[in-house]
Amino acid sequence: MLEKMEILDVEKVIRDFEAMTKDAENVQRETLKLILEENGCAEYLQKLGLNGRTDPESFKACVPVITFKDVEPYIQRVADGDLSPILTGKPITALSRSSGTTQGKSKYLPFNDELMKNTLQIYRTSFAFRNREFPIENGKALQFIYSSKQIKTKGGLPAGTATTHIFRNPQFKNAMKAMQSQICSPDEVIFGTDFYQSLYCHLLCGLLFREEVQLVSSTFAFSIVLAFRTFEQVWKELCADIREGILSSRITFPCIRSAMAKLLKPDPELADLIEKKCSGLNNWHGLIPELFPNVKYIYGIMTGSMESYLKKLRHYAADVPLVTADYGASEGWIGTNINPTVPPKSATYAVLPNIGYFEFIPLKDNIEKHLPDKVNDYFLSVEPKPVGLTEVKVGEEYEVIITNFAGLYRYRLGDVVRVTGFHNSTPELKFVCRRNLMLTINFDKITEKDLQLAVEEAAKLIGEEKMDLIDFSSHVDVSSDPAHCVIYWEISGEVSNEVLQECCNCLDRSFLDHDYVNARKINTIGPLELRVVRKGTFQKILDHYLGLGAALSQFKTPRCVGPMNTQVLQIFCDNVVKNYYSME
Ligand code: AMP
């Protein structure tokens, strides 16, 4: 039994949140003051001439808006072991590796105790609001979480994904306990170095604690879908393990085997029950509540690039609520989901005004989208001035700029958000897309969001044939004259040529960008090409990134593959089984 005092006082968390968001402007001022007082002695700030000033006006006048490449040399020095105050007053204790799947290249970013504190605050806040609507009691959580390989930098700093730092921190477990969301799986499974072995054991642990599981979660929804797609393949093996009480030989790590041996006892009754339930399902519809009868909701980031997995997730979940998790990045947290009953497609995130200092670049007509670096720099110099957290306007789109407690000052995150309203005086943001992620040939600009909408529309046609789109990506083929857009699709089964041809036409038709439409009319952009890839191709893409050190917990399928990403393009190229050109 949990001690009463361990349980989070959710009403207090909500009261604090309400008080803080009623006074967002002052809280932002105070937060900036705190950041600058703690780090004013850092070399980065020293040379900008703030001279101890901590007000937003001086900050904006002295400190430039930057991108990763501006701060990279400083982070490199930290990584190499320079202990002087470079970016922060106190030494940076770890580096976070961003997933690198959206931009093709992963980045190392500073991580410290303050970011850990922010993480816990955001977890607690969204939990408090969630628990009002979907209370959970002293149960367990089936969390598909994974750690990345942790390396040591030249200077001896641990470097791994931000989620790895979080999961490894003892405070994470305590927080999960206080939120009555203790993870079913032992540490050996979470920190296993083979993701597939960990996934298998997560599933097995979930089944062993099936009655106690009250929530199923992961950082990004992708991992939940991957887990249950894998379950479809391995369920008989899982049942055999439960029946015999002996772990499958596919698990080879002795530490995982011995941790699992403590949980696994022969249980033929449970094995029979799961087999019966699985055999009774129609195409795995409602698998999650069948396996976990007390599950209250499914939780993970479900917006942005994760929206394409919602259909499959809904299929597995039947009518169990899908609740999107918070909004953040390796660079820091931004907002929390305080409206958990809102479906993920319409979900927004309320900014926590004390976890960083936030600014927003207005994106009137999305002026520069994706141009060569030099031109981009020029446009940046004429771009509208960033506005403060409480100055944003409802209905407008912005790029987020973050100043955090770990040495990033006025850092462009590259995410586009739309302000949908205010909670007290803090804005609620809808995630729109990554700013620089797009298909572009001439002046056309097909954003990640445009691509997602077009794919959703076209995928309805294969949905009518009872097939799923497993995943998708794209790139620009400049080897043809004129150049054209290529969309890669992996489909769950066979679909006729006629339907796929129509999907291809529909994709082309659904790109509504004015310049794209005009260029297609005069054929300065060639017909869109749909390339259907072999089943398992996107798994190979995932394996490729895992091999490079990415972690499943933060993985996002690259939606637009750049020309330099030759290995990923090669994987696609090697696996094309059919292709179609738009006849629009
Ligand atoms: P990473 O590079 O692995 O740190 O991933 C951070 C990025 O994931 C953010 O910059 C966003 O583009 C995306 N992301 C994080 N949280 C959300 C969310 N709640 N909704 C949509 N996208 C998100």
Coordinates of C-alpha atoms and ligand atoms in Angstrom, one line a residue:
M1 CA 0.0 0.0 0.0
L2 CA 1.2 3.5 -0.7
E3 CA 1.6 5.9 2.2
K4 CA -1.1 8.6 2.1
M5 CA 1.5 11.3 2.1
E6 CA 3.1 10.0 -1.1
I7 CA 0.1 10.8 -3.1
L8 CA 0.1 14.1 -5.1
D9 CA -2.2 16.8 -3.8
V10 CA -3.8 17.5 -7.2
E11 CA -6.0 20.3 -6.0
K12 CA -3.0 22.2 -4.7
V13 CA -1.2 21.7 -8.1
I14 CA -4.2 23.1 -9.8
R15 CA -4.5 26.0 -7.4
D16 CA -0.8 26.9 -8.0
F17 CA -1.3 26.6 -11.8
E18 CA -4.4 28.9 -11.7
A19 CA -2.6 31.5 -9.6
M20 CA 0.5 31.5 -11.8
T21 CA -1.5 31.7 -15.1
K22 CA -3.6 34.6 -13.8
D23 CA -0.4 36.6 -13.5
A24 CA 1.5 35.3 -16.5
E25 CA 3.2 38.5 -17.4
N26 CA 4.7 39.1 -14.0
V27 CA 5.6 35.4 -13.7
Q28 CA 7.5 35.7 -17.0
R29 CA 9.4 38.8 -15.8
E30 CA 10.3 37.0 -12.6
T31 CA 11.3 33.9 -14.4
L32 CA 13.6 35.8 -16.8
K33 CA 15.1 37.6 -13.7
L34 CA 15.8 34.3 -12.1
I35 CA 17.4 32.8 -15.2
L36 CA 19.6 35.9 -15.7
E37 CA 20.5 36.2 -12.0
E38 CA 21.5 32.5 -11.9
N39 CA 23.5 32.7 -15.2
G40 CA 24.5 36.3 -15.5
C41 CA 28.1 35.3 -14.9
A42 CA 28.2 32.9 -17.8
E43 CA 30.5 33.9 -20.6
Y44 CA 27.7 33.8 -23.2
L45 CA 25.7 36.5 -21.4
Q46 CA 28.7 38.5 -20.1
K47 CA 29.9 39.4 -23.6
L48 CA 26.4 40.6 -24.6
G49 CA 26.7 43.6 -22.2
L50 CA 23.7 43.0 -20.0
N51 CA 25.7 44.2 -17.0
G52 CA 23.4 42.7 -14.4
R53 CA 20.2 43.9 -16.0
T54 CA 17.4 41.3 -15.9
D55 CA 14.4 43.1 -17.3
P56 CA 12.8 41.8 -20.6
E57 CA 13.5 45.1 -22.4
S58 CA 17.3 45.0 -21.8
F59 CA 17.3 41.3 -22.4
K60 CA 15.7 41.7 -25.9
A61 CA 18.0 44.7 -26.7
C62 CA 21.2 42.9 -25.9
V63 CA 20.6 39.2 -26.6
P64 CA 20.2 38.0 -30.2
V65 CA 17.7 35.5 -31.4
I66 CA 19.6 32.4 -32.3
T67 CA 19.4 29.0 -33.9
F68 CA 21.3 25.9 -32.9
K69 CA 24.3 26.6 -35.1
D70 CA 25.0 29.8 -33.1
V71 CA 25.1 28.1 -29.8
E72 CA 26.7 24.8 -31.0
P73 CA 30.4 25.9 -30.4
Y74 CA 29.6 26.8 -26.8
I75 CA 27.9 23.4 -26.2
Q76 CA 30.9 21.7 -27.9
R77 CA 33.2 23.3 -25.3
V78 CA 30.9 22.1 -22.5
A79 CA 31.0 18.6 -24.0
D80 CA 34.8 18.7 -24.3
G81 CA 35.0 19.3 -20.5
D82 CA 35.5 23.1 -20.2
L83 CA 34.2 23.7 -16.7
S84 CA 34.2 27.4 -16.8
P85 CA 30.8 29.1 -16.7
I86 CA 30.1 29.1 -20.5
L87 CA 26.4 29.1 -20.8
T88 CA 25.2 28.7 -17.3
G89 CA 26.4 29.8 -13.8
K90 CA 26.4 26.3 -12.4
P91 CA 28.1 23.6 -14.6
I92 CA 25.8 21.7 -17.0
T93 CA 25.5 18.1 -15.8
A94 CA 24.4 16.3 -18.9
L95 CA 23.7 16.7 -22.6
S96 CA 20.5 15.7 -24.3
R97 CA 20.5 14.3 -27.7
S98 CA 17.5 15.4 -29.7
S99 CA 15.8 12.8 -31.9
G100 CA 17.2 14.3 -35.1
T101 CA 14.5 12.6 -37.0
T102 CA 12.7 15.7 -38.0
Q103 CA 15.7 17.6 -39.3
G104 CA 18.0 14.8 -40.3
K105 CA 20.7 15.7 -37.8
S106 CA 20.5 15.2 -34.0
K107 CA 21.7 18.0 -31.7
Y108 CA 23.3 17.9 -28.3
L109 CA 21.6 20.3 -25.9
P110 CA 22.3 21.2 -22.3
F111 CA 20.4 19.4 -19.6
N112 CA 20.5 20.1 -15.8
D113 CA 18.5 19.8 -12.6
E114 CA 16.4 22.8 -13.5
L115 CA 15.1 21.1 -16.6
M116 CA 14.3 18.0 -14.5
K117 CA 12.3 20.2 -12.1
N118 CA 10.4 21.7 -15.0
T119 CA 9.7 18.2 -16.2
L120 CA 8.2 17.1 -12.9
Q121 CA 6.2 20.3 -12.7
I122 CA 4.6 19.8 -16.1
Y123 CA 4.0 16.1 -15.4
R124 CA 2.2 17.0 -12.2
T125 CA 0.2 19.7 -13.7
S126 CA -1.2 17.7 -16.6
F127 CA -1.8 14.8 -14.3
A128 CA -3.8 17.0 -11.9
F129 CA -6.1 18.1 -14.6
R130 CA -6.3 14.6 -16.1
N131 CA -7.1 13.0 -12.8
R132 CA -10.1 15.2 -12.3
E133 CA -11.6 13.7 -15.4
F134 CA -10.2 10.2 -15.4
P135 CA -9.3 9.4 -11.8
I136 CA -6.9 6.5 -11.4
E137 CA -6.4 4.6 -8.1
N138 CA -3.4 3.0 -6.9
G139 CA -2.8 1.0 -10.0
K140 CA 0.0 0.4 -12.5
A141 CA 0.9 2.0 -15.7
L142 CA 2.0 0.1 -18.8
Q143 CA 4.5 2.6 -20.1
F144 CA 6.3 1.9 -23.3
I145 CA 9.4 3.9 -22.4
Y146 CA 12.9 3.2 -23.4
S147 CA 16.3 4.7 -22.7
S148 CA 18.9 5.6 -25.3
K149 CA 22.5 4.5 -25.2
Q150 CA 24.2 6.8 -22.8
I151 CA 27.6 7.8 -23.9
K152 CA 30.2 10.0 -22.2
T153 CA 31.4 13.1 -24.0
K154 CA 35.1 13.8 -24.4
G155 CA 34.8 15.9 -21.2
G156 CA 33.1 13.1 -19.3
L157 CA 29.5 14.4 -19.4
P158 CA 26.7 11.8 -19.8
A159 CA 25.0 12.3 -23.1
G160 CA 21.7 10.6 -24.1
T161 CA 18.2 11.6 -24.9
A162 CA 16.4 14.0 -22.6
T163 CA 13.8 11.3 -21.8
T164 CA 16.7 9.0 -20.8
H165 CA 17.9 11.6 -18.3
I166 CA 14.4 11.9 -17.0
F167 CA 13.7 8.2 -16.7
R168 CA 17.0 7.6 -15.0
N169 CA 16.5 10.3 -12.4
P170 CA 15.2 8.8 -9.1
Q171 CA 12.7 11.7 -8.8
F172 CA 10.9 10.3 -11.9
K173 CA 10.0 7.1 -10.1
N174 CA 8.9 9.0 -7.0
A175 CA 6.7 11.3 -9.1
M176 CA 5.1 8.3 -10.9
K177 CA 4.4 6.8 -7.5
A178 CA 2.8 10.0 -6.2
M179 CA 0.7 10.0 -9.4
Q180 CA -0.3 6.4 -8.7
S181 CA 1.2 5.5 -12.1
Q182 CA 3.9 3.1 -11.1
I183 CA 5.5 1.4 -14.2
C184 CA 4.8 -2.3 -14.5
S185 CA 8.2 -3.0 -16.0
P186 CA 11.5 -3.4 -14.1
D187 CA 14.3 -1.0 -14.7
E188 CA 16.3 -3.6 -16.6
V189 CA 13.6 -3.6 -19.2
I190 CA 13.3 0.2 -19.4
F191 CA 17.1 0.6 -19.7
G192 CA 17.7 -2.4 -21.9
T193 CA 19.9 -1.7 -24.8
D194 CA 17.9 -3.7 -27.4
F195 CA 14.6 -1.9 -28.0
Y196 CA 12.8 -5.0 -29.4
Q197 CA 13.7 -7.0 -26.3
S198 CA 12.5 -4.2 -24.1
L199 CA 9.3 -3.9 -26.0
Y200 CA 8.5 -7.6 -25.7
C201 CA 9.1 -7.5 -22.0
H202 CA 7.0 -4.3 -21.6
L203 CA 4.1 -6.2 -23.2
L204 CA 4.7 -9.3 -21.0
C205 CA 4.8 -7.2 -17.8
G206 CA 1.6 -5.5 -18.9
L207 CA -0.1 -8.9 -19.3
L208 CA 1.2 -10.1 -16.0
F209 CA -0.3 -7.0 -14.3
R210 CA -3.3 -6.8 -16.6
E211 CA -5.9 -6.3 -13.9
E212 CA -3.9 -3.5 -12.3
V213 CA -3.0 -1.6 -15.4
Q214 CA -4.9 1.7 -15.3
L215 CA -3.2 3.6 -18.1
V216 CA -1.2 2.7 -21.2
S217 CA 1.3 5.4 -22.2
S218 CA 4.5 6.3 -24.0
T219 CA 6.2 9.6 -24.7
F220 CA 5.0 9.8 -28.4
A221 CA 1.9 7.8 -29.6
F222 CA 4.1 6.2 -32.2
S223 CA 5.6 3.8 -29.6
I224 CA 2.1 2.7 -28.4
V225 CA 1.1 1.8 -32.0
L226 CA 4.4 0.0 -32.6
A227 CA 3.9 -1.9 -29.4
F228 CA 0.5 -3.2 -30.3
R229 CA 1.5 -3.9 -33.9
T230 CA 4.3 -6.0 -32.4
F231 CA 1.8 -7.7 -30.1
E232 CA -0.1 -8.9 -33.1
Q233 CA 3.0 -10.7 -34.2
V234 CA 4.2 -12.1 -30.8
W235 CA 1.1 -12.7 -28.8
K236 CA 1.3 -16.5 -29.1
E237 CA 4.9 -16.4 -27.8
L238 CA 3.9 -14.1 -25.0
C239 CA 1.1 -16.6 -24.0
A240 CA 3.5 -19.5 -24.2
D241 CA 5.9 -17.6 -21.8
I242 CA 3.0 -17.1 -19.3
R243 CA 1.8 -20.6 -19.6
E244 CA 5.3 -22.1 -18.9
G245 CA 6.6 -19.4 -16.7
I246 CA 9.7 -19.3 -18.9
L247 CA 10.8 -16.3 -20.8
S248 CA 11.2 -16.6 -24.6
S249 CA 14.7 -17.3 -25.8
R250 CA 14.5 -14.1 -27.9
I251 CA 15.4 -12.2 -24.7
T252 CA 19.1 -12.7 -24.5
F253 CA 20.3 -10.1 -21.9
P254 CA 20.9 -12.0 -18.6
C255 CA 20.0 -8.9 -16.5
I256 CA 16.6 -8.7 -18.2
R257 CA 16.1 -12.4 -17.9
S258 CA 16.7 -12.4 -14.2
A259 CA 14.5 -9.4 -13.6
M260 CA 11.7 -10.9 -15.6
A261 CA 12.2 -14.3 -13.8
K262 CA 11.1 -12.6 -10.6
L263 CA 7.7 -11.7 -12.2
L264 CA 7.0 -14.7 -14.3
K265 CA 5.4 -17.8 -12.8
P266 CA 3.6 -20.6 -14.8
D267 CA 0.0 -19.3 -15.1
P268 CA -1.9 -21.5 -17.6
E269 CA -5.2 -19.8 -16.7
L270 CA -3.9 -16.4 -17.6
A271 CA -2.4 -17.7 -20.8
D272 CA -5.8 -19.3 -21.8
L273 CA -7.6 -16.2 -21.0
I274 CA -5.4 -14.0 -23.1
E275 CA -5.5 -16.5 -26.0
K276 CA -9.3 -16.6 -25.8
K277 CA -9.5 -12.8 -25.8
C278 CA -7.1 -12.4 -28.7
S279 CA -8.9 -15.1 -30.8
G280 CA -12.2 -13.4 -30.2
L281 CA -11.2 -10.0 -31.6
N282 CA -12.1 -8.8 -35.1
N283 CA -8.9 -7.5 -36.7
W284 CA -7.6 -6.6 -33.2
H285 CA -10.3 -3.9 -32.7
G286 CA -10.5 -3.0 -29.0
L287 CA -7.3 -5.0 -28.2
I288 CA -6.3 -2.6 -25.4
P289 CA -9.4 -2.7 -23.2
E290 CA -9.7 -6.5 -23.8
L291 CA -6.2 -7.0 -22.5
F292 CA -6.4 -4.4 -19.8
P293 CA -10.0 -4.3 -18.4
N294 CA -9.3 -1.5 -16.0
V295 CA -7.6 0.9 -18.3
K296 CA -8.9 4.4 -17.8
Y297 CA -7.1 6.2 -20.7
I298 CA -4.3 6.0 -23.2
Y299 CA -1.7 8.7 -22.8
G300 CA 1.2 10.1 -25.0
I301 CA 1.9 12.9 -27.4
M302 CA -0.7 12.6 -30.1
T303 CA -0.6 15.9 -31.9
G304 CA 1.6 17.1 -34.8
S305 CA 3.4 14.3 -36.6
M306 CA 1.7 11.8 -34.3
E307 CA -1.7 12.5 -35.7
S308 CA -1.2 10.0 -38.4
Y309 CA -1.1 7.2 -35.8
L310 CA -4.4 8.2 -34.2
K311 CA -6.6 6.0 -36.5
K312 CA -4.7 2.9 -35.6
L313 CA -4.6 3.9 -31.9
R314 CA -8.3 4.4 -31.9
H315 CA -8.8 1.0 -33.5
Y316 CA -6.8 -0.7 -30.7
A317 CA -8.4 1.5 -28.0
A318 CA -12.0 1.2 -29.1
D319 CA -13.8 3.7 -26.8
V320 CA -11.0 4.1 -24.2
P321 CA -10.2 7.9 -24.1
L322 CA -7.1 9.0 -26.0
V323 CA -5.4 11.8 -24.1
T324 CA -2.5 13.8 -25.6
A325 CA 0.5 14.4 -23.3
D326 CA 2.4 17.7 -22.9
Y327 CA 4.3 19.8 -25.4
G328 CA 8.1 20.1 -25.1
A329 CA 11.4 19.4 -26.7
S330 CA 14.9 18.5 -25.7
E331 CA 15.4 22.2 -25.4
G332 CA 12.8 22.4 -22.6
W333 CA 9.1 22.2 -21.9
I334 CA 6.5 24.6 -23.2
G335 CA 2.9 23.7 -22.4
T336 CA 0.7 21.3 -20.7
N337 CA -2.6 19.6 -21.6
I338 CA -5.2 20.9 -19.1
N339 CA -8.2 19.8 -21.2
P340 CA -7.8 16.1 -21.3
T341 CA -11.3 15.3 -22.5
V342 CA -10.6 17.3 -25.8
P343 CA -9.8 14.8 -28.6
P344 CA -6.2 14.9 -29.6
K345 CA -6.9 16.5 -33.0
S346 CA -8.2 19.6 -31.4
A347 CA -5.9 19.5 -28.3
T348 CA -4.0 22.6 -27.1
Y349 CA -1.3 23.2 -24.6
A350 CA -1.4 25.9 -22.0
V351 CA 2.1 27.5 -21.5
L352 CA 3.5 27.3 -18.0
P353 CA 4.9 30.8 -17.5
N354 CA 7.5 29.8 -14.9
I355 CA 9.4 27.1 -16.8
G356 CA 11.2 29.4 -19.2
Y357 CA 10.9 32.7 -20.8
F358 CA 8.9 32.5 -24.1
E359 CA 8.8 34.7 -27.1
F360 CA 7.0 34.2 -30.4
I361 CA 7.9 35.2 -33.9
P362 CA 4.7 36.2 -35.8
L363 CA 4.3 34.3 -39.0
K364 CA 2.1 36.5 -41.0
D365 CA 2.2 34.9 -44.4
N366 CA 4.9 32.4 -43.6
I367 CA 7.2 34.6 -45.5
E368 CA 10.4 32.6 -45.8
K369 CA 9.6 28.9 -45.2
H370 CA 12.5 27.1 -46.6
L371 CA 15.3 29.0 -48.3
P372 CA 19.0 28.6 -48.5
D373 CA 20.7 29.6 -45.3
K374 CA 22.0 33.0 -46.5
V375 CA 18.6 34.0 -47.9
N376 CA 17.1 32.7 -44.7
D377 CA 19.4 34.8 -42.6
Y378 CA 18.4 37.8 -44.7
F379 CA 14.7 37.1 -44.1
L380 CA 15.3 36.6 -40.4
S381 CA 16.8 40.0 -40.3
V382 CA 13.6 41.5 -41.7
E383 CA 11.3 39.2 -39.9
P384 CA 8.7 40.7 -37.5
K385 CA 9.9 41.3 -34.0
P386 CA 9.1 38.5 -31.5
V387 CA 6.3 39.2 -29.1
G388 CA 6.0 38.2 -25.5
L389 CA 3.9 35.4 -24.0
T390 CA 1.0 37.6 -23.1
E391 CA 1.1 39.6 -26.3
V392 CA 0.3 36.9 -28.7
K393 CA -3.1 37.1 -30.6
V394 CA -5.7 34.5 -30.8
G395 CA -5.9 32.9 -34.3
E396 CA -2.3 33.9 -35.2
E397 CA 0.6 31.5 -35.9
Y398 CA 4.0 31.9 -34.4
E399 CA 7.4 30.3 -34.2
V400 CA 8.4 29.6 -30.6
I401 CA 11.5 31.1 -29.1
I402 CA 12.7 29.7 -25.8
T403 CA 15.0 30.9 -23.0
N404 CA 15.5 28.2 -20.5
F405 CA 17.3 27.5 -17.2
A406 CA 19.9 25.4 -19.0
G407 CA 21.8 27.9 -21.0
L408 CA 19.6 28.6 -24.1
Y409 CA 18.8 32.2 -24.6
R410 CA 16.3 33.4 -27.2
Y411 CA 16.6 30.1 -29.1
R412 CA 14.4 29.4 -32.1
L413 CA 12.8 26.1 -31.5
G414 CA 11.6 25.7 -35.1
D415 CA 8.1 24.8 -34.1
V416 CA 5.0 26.6 -35.5
V417 CA 2.1 27.0 -33.1
R418 CA -1.3 28.7 -33.4
V419 CA -2.8 30.6 -30.5
T420 CA -6.3 29.2 -29.9
G421 CA -7.2 31.2 -26.7
F422 CA -6.0 32.0 -23.3
H423 CA -6.3 30.2 -20.0
N424 CA -6.3 33.1 -17.5
S425 CA -3.5 35.2 -19.0
T426 CA -1.4 32.4 -20.5
P427 CA -1.9 31.4 -24.1
E428 CA -3.2 28.0 -25.2
L429 CA -1.2 26.8 -28.2
K430 CA -2.1 24.3 -30.9
F431 CA 0.9 22.6 -32.4
V432 CA 0.9 23.2 -36.2
C433 CA 4.2 21.8 -37.6
R434 CA 7.9 22.1 -37.8
R435 CA 8.8 25.3 -39.5
N436 CA 11.5 24.3 -41.9
L437 CA 10.2 20.8 -42.7
M438 CA 8.7 20.8 -46.1
L439 CA 8.7 19.8 -49.6
T440 CA 9.8 22.6 -51.8
I441 CA 11.0 22.6 -55.4
N442 CA 10.8 26.2 -56.6
F443 CA 8.8 28.7 -54.7
D444 CA 6.1 26.2 -53.6
K445 CA 5.9 25.4 -49.9
I446 CA 4.2 22.1 -48.9
T447 CA 4.5 22.1 -45.1
E448 CA 4.5 19.0 -42.9
K449 CA 0.9 19.9 -42.1
D450 CA -0.1 20.2 -45.8
L451 CA 1.5 16.8 -46.4
Q452 CA -0.3 15.2 -43.4
L453 CA -3.7 16.5 -44.6
A454 CA -3.1 15.3 -48.2
V455 CA -2.0 11.9 -47.0
E456 CA -5.0 11.7 -44.6
E457 CA -7.4 12.5 -47.5
A458 CA -5.8 10.0 -49.9
A459 CA -5.5 7.3 -47.3
K460 CA -9.3 7.3 -47.0
L461 CA -9.4 5.5 -50.3
I462 CA -7.3 2.6 -49.0
G463 CA -9.4 2.7 -45.8
E464 CA -12.4 1.9 -47.9
E465 CA -10.5 -1.3 -49.0
K466 CA -10.0 -2.1 -45.3
M467 CA -6.3 -1.4 -45.5
D468 CA -4.2 0.8 -43.2
L469 CA -1.5 3.2 -44.1
I470 CA 1.3 2.1 -41.8
D471 CA 3.5 5.1 -42.3
F472 CA 4.5 7.7 -44.9
S473 CA 7.4 10.0 -45.9
S474 CA 8.4 12.1 -48.8
H475 CA 11.2 13.7 -50.7
V476 CA 11.9 15.9 -53.7
D477 CA 13.3 14.1 -56.7
V478 CA 15.5 16.6 -58.6
S479 CA 16.9 13.9 -60.9
S480 CA 13.8 14.2 -63.1
D481 CA 13.2 17.2 -65.3
P482 CA 11.1 18.9 -64.1
A483 CA 11.7 17.9 -60.5
H484 CA 8.7 16.4 -58.7
C485 CA 7.5 15.3 -55.2
V486 CA 7.7 11.7 -54.2
I487 CA 5.5 10.3 -51.4
Y488 CA 6.4 6.9 -49.9
W489 CA 3.6 4.7 -48.5
E490 CA 3.7 1.5 -46.6
I491 CA 0.3 -0.2 -46.6
S492 CA -0.9 -3.1 -44.4
G493 CA -1.9 -5.3 -47.4
E494 CA -2.6 -5.5 -51.1
V495 CA -4.5 -2.6 -52.8
S496 CA -5.5 -2.6 -56.5
N497 CA -3.6 -0.5 -59.0
E498 CA -6.7 1.5 -59.8
V499 CA -7.2 2.6 -56.1
L500 CA -3.5 3.4 -55.7
Q501 CA -3.5 5.5 -58.9
E502 CA -6.5 7.4 -57.5
C503 CA -4.6 7.8 -54.2
C504 CA -1.7 9.3 -56.2
N505 CA -4.0 11.7 -58.0
C506 CA -5.7 12.6 -54.8
L507 CA -2.3 13.5 -53.1
D508 CA -1.4 15.8 -56.0
R509 CA -4.8 17.4 -55.9
S510 CA -4.7 17.9 -52.2
F511 CA -1.6 20.1 -52.3
L512 CA -3.3 23.4 -52.2
D513 CA -0.3 25.7 -52.0
H514 CA -0.8 28.4 -54.7
D515 CA 2.7 28.2 -56.1
Y516 CA 2.6 24.4 -56.3
V517 CA -0.8 24.4 -58.1
N518 CA 0.5 27.0 -60.6
A519 CA 3.8 25.2 -61.2
R520 CA 1.9 22.0 -61.8
K521 CA -0.3 23.7 -64.4
I522 CA 2.7 24.9 -66.4
N523 CA 4.6 21.7 -65.7
T524 CA 7.6 23.4 -64.0
I525 CA 6.9 20.8 -61.3
G526 CA 6.4 17.3 -62.6
P527 CA 3.5 14.9 -61.7
L528 CA 3.6 13.8 -58.1
E529 CA 4.9 10.2 -57.7
L530 CA 3.5 7.7 -55.2
R531 CA 6.0 5.0 -54.3
V532 CA 4.6 2.0 -52.4
V533 CA 7.2 0.4 -50.3
R534 CA 7.5 -3.2 -49.0
K535 CA 6.0 -4.1 -45.6
G536 CA 8.7 -3.5 -42.9
T537 CA 10.4 -0.6 -44.7
F538 CA 9.5 1.9 -42.0
Q539 CA 10.8 -0.6 -39.4
K540 CA 14.1 -0.5 -41.3
I541 CA 14.0 3.3 -41.2
L542 CA 13.4 3.1 -37.4
D543 CA 16.3 0.6 -37.0
H544 CA 18.5 2.9 -39.0
Y545 CA 17.9 5.7 -36.6
L546 CA 18.2 3.5 -33.5
G547 CA 21.5 2.3 -34.9
L548 CA 22.6 6.0 -34.9
G549 CA 21.8 6.3 -31.2
A550 CA 18.2 7.6 -31.4
A551 CA 15.8 6.3 -28.8
L552 CA 12.4 4.8 -29.5
S553 CA 10.9 7.1 -26.8
Q554 CA 11.6 10.1 -28.9
F555 CA 11.4 8.7 -32.4
K556 CA 9.4 10.5 -35.1
T557 CA 9.3 9.2 -38.6
P558 CA 11.0 11.7 -40.9
R559 CA 8.2 13.1 -43.0
C560 CA 10.4 14.9 -45.6
V561 CA 13.8 13.3 -46.3
G562 CA 16.4 15.8 -47.4
P563 CA 18.8 15.1 -50.3
M564 CA 21.8 14.6 -47.9
N565 CA 20.0 11.9 -46.0
T566 CA 21.3 9.3 -48.5
Q567 CA 21.1 6.2 -46.2
V568 CA 17.4 6.8 -45.6
L569 CA 16.7 7.5 -49.2
Q570 CA 18.6 4.3 -50.1
I571 CA 16.4 2.2 -47.7
F572 CA 13.3 3.6 -49.4
C573 CA 14.8 3.2 -52.9
D574 CA 15.6 -0.5 -52.2
N575 CA 12.1 -1.3 -51.0
V576 CA 9.9 0.3 -53.7
V577 CA 7.4 -2.3 -55.0
K578 CA 5.1 -0.1 -57.2
N579 CA 5.0 3.5 -58.3
Y580 CA 2.4 5.7 -59.8
Y581 CA 2.4 9.2 -61.4
S582 CA -0.4 11.6 -60.8
M583 CA -2.6 12.0 -63.8
E584 CA -4.2 15.2 -62.5
Ligands
AMP1 P1 13.1 16.2 -29.8 O1 13.8 16.7 -31.0 O2 13.2 14.7 -29.8 O3 13.4 16.8 -28.5 O4 11.5 16.4 -30.1 C1 10.9 17.7 -29.8 C2 10.0 18.1 -30.9 O5 8.9 17.1 -30.9 C3 9.3 19.4 -30.7 O6 10.2 20.5 -31.1 C4 8.1 19.3 -31.6 O7 8.3 19.5 -32.9 C5 7.7 17.8 -31.3 N1 6.7 17.7 -30.2 C6 7.0 17.7 -28.9 N2 5.8 17.7 -28.2 C7 4.8 17.8 -29.0 C8 3.4 17.8 -29.0 N3 2.8 17.8 -27.8 N4 2.7 17.9 -30.1 C9 3.3 17.9 -31.3 N5 4.7 17.9 -31.5 C10 5.4 17.8 -30.4

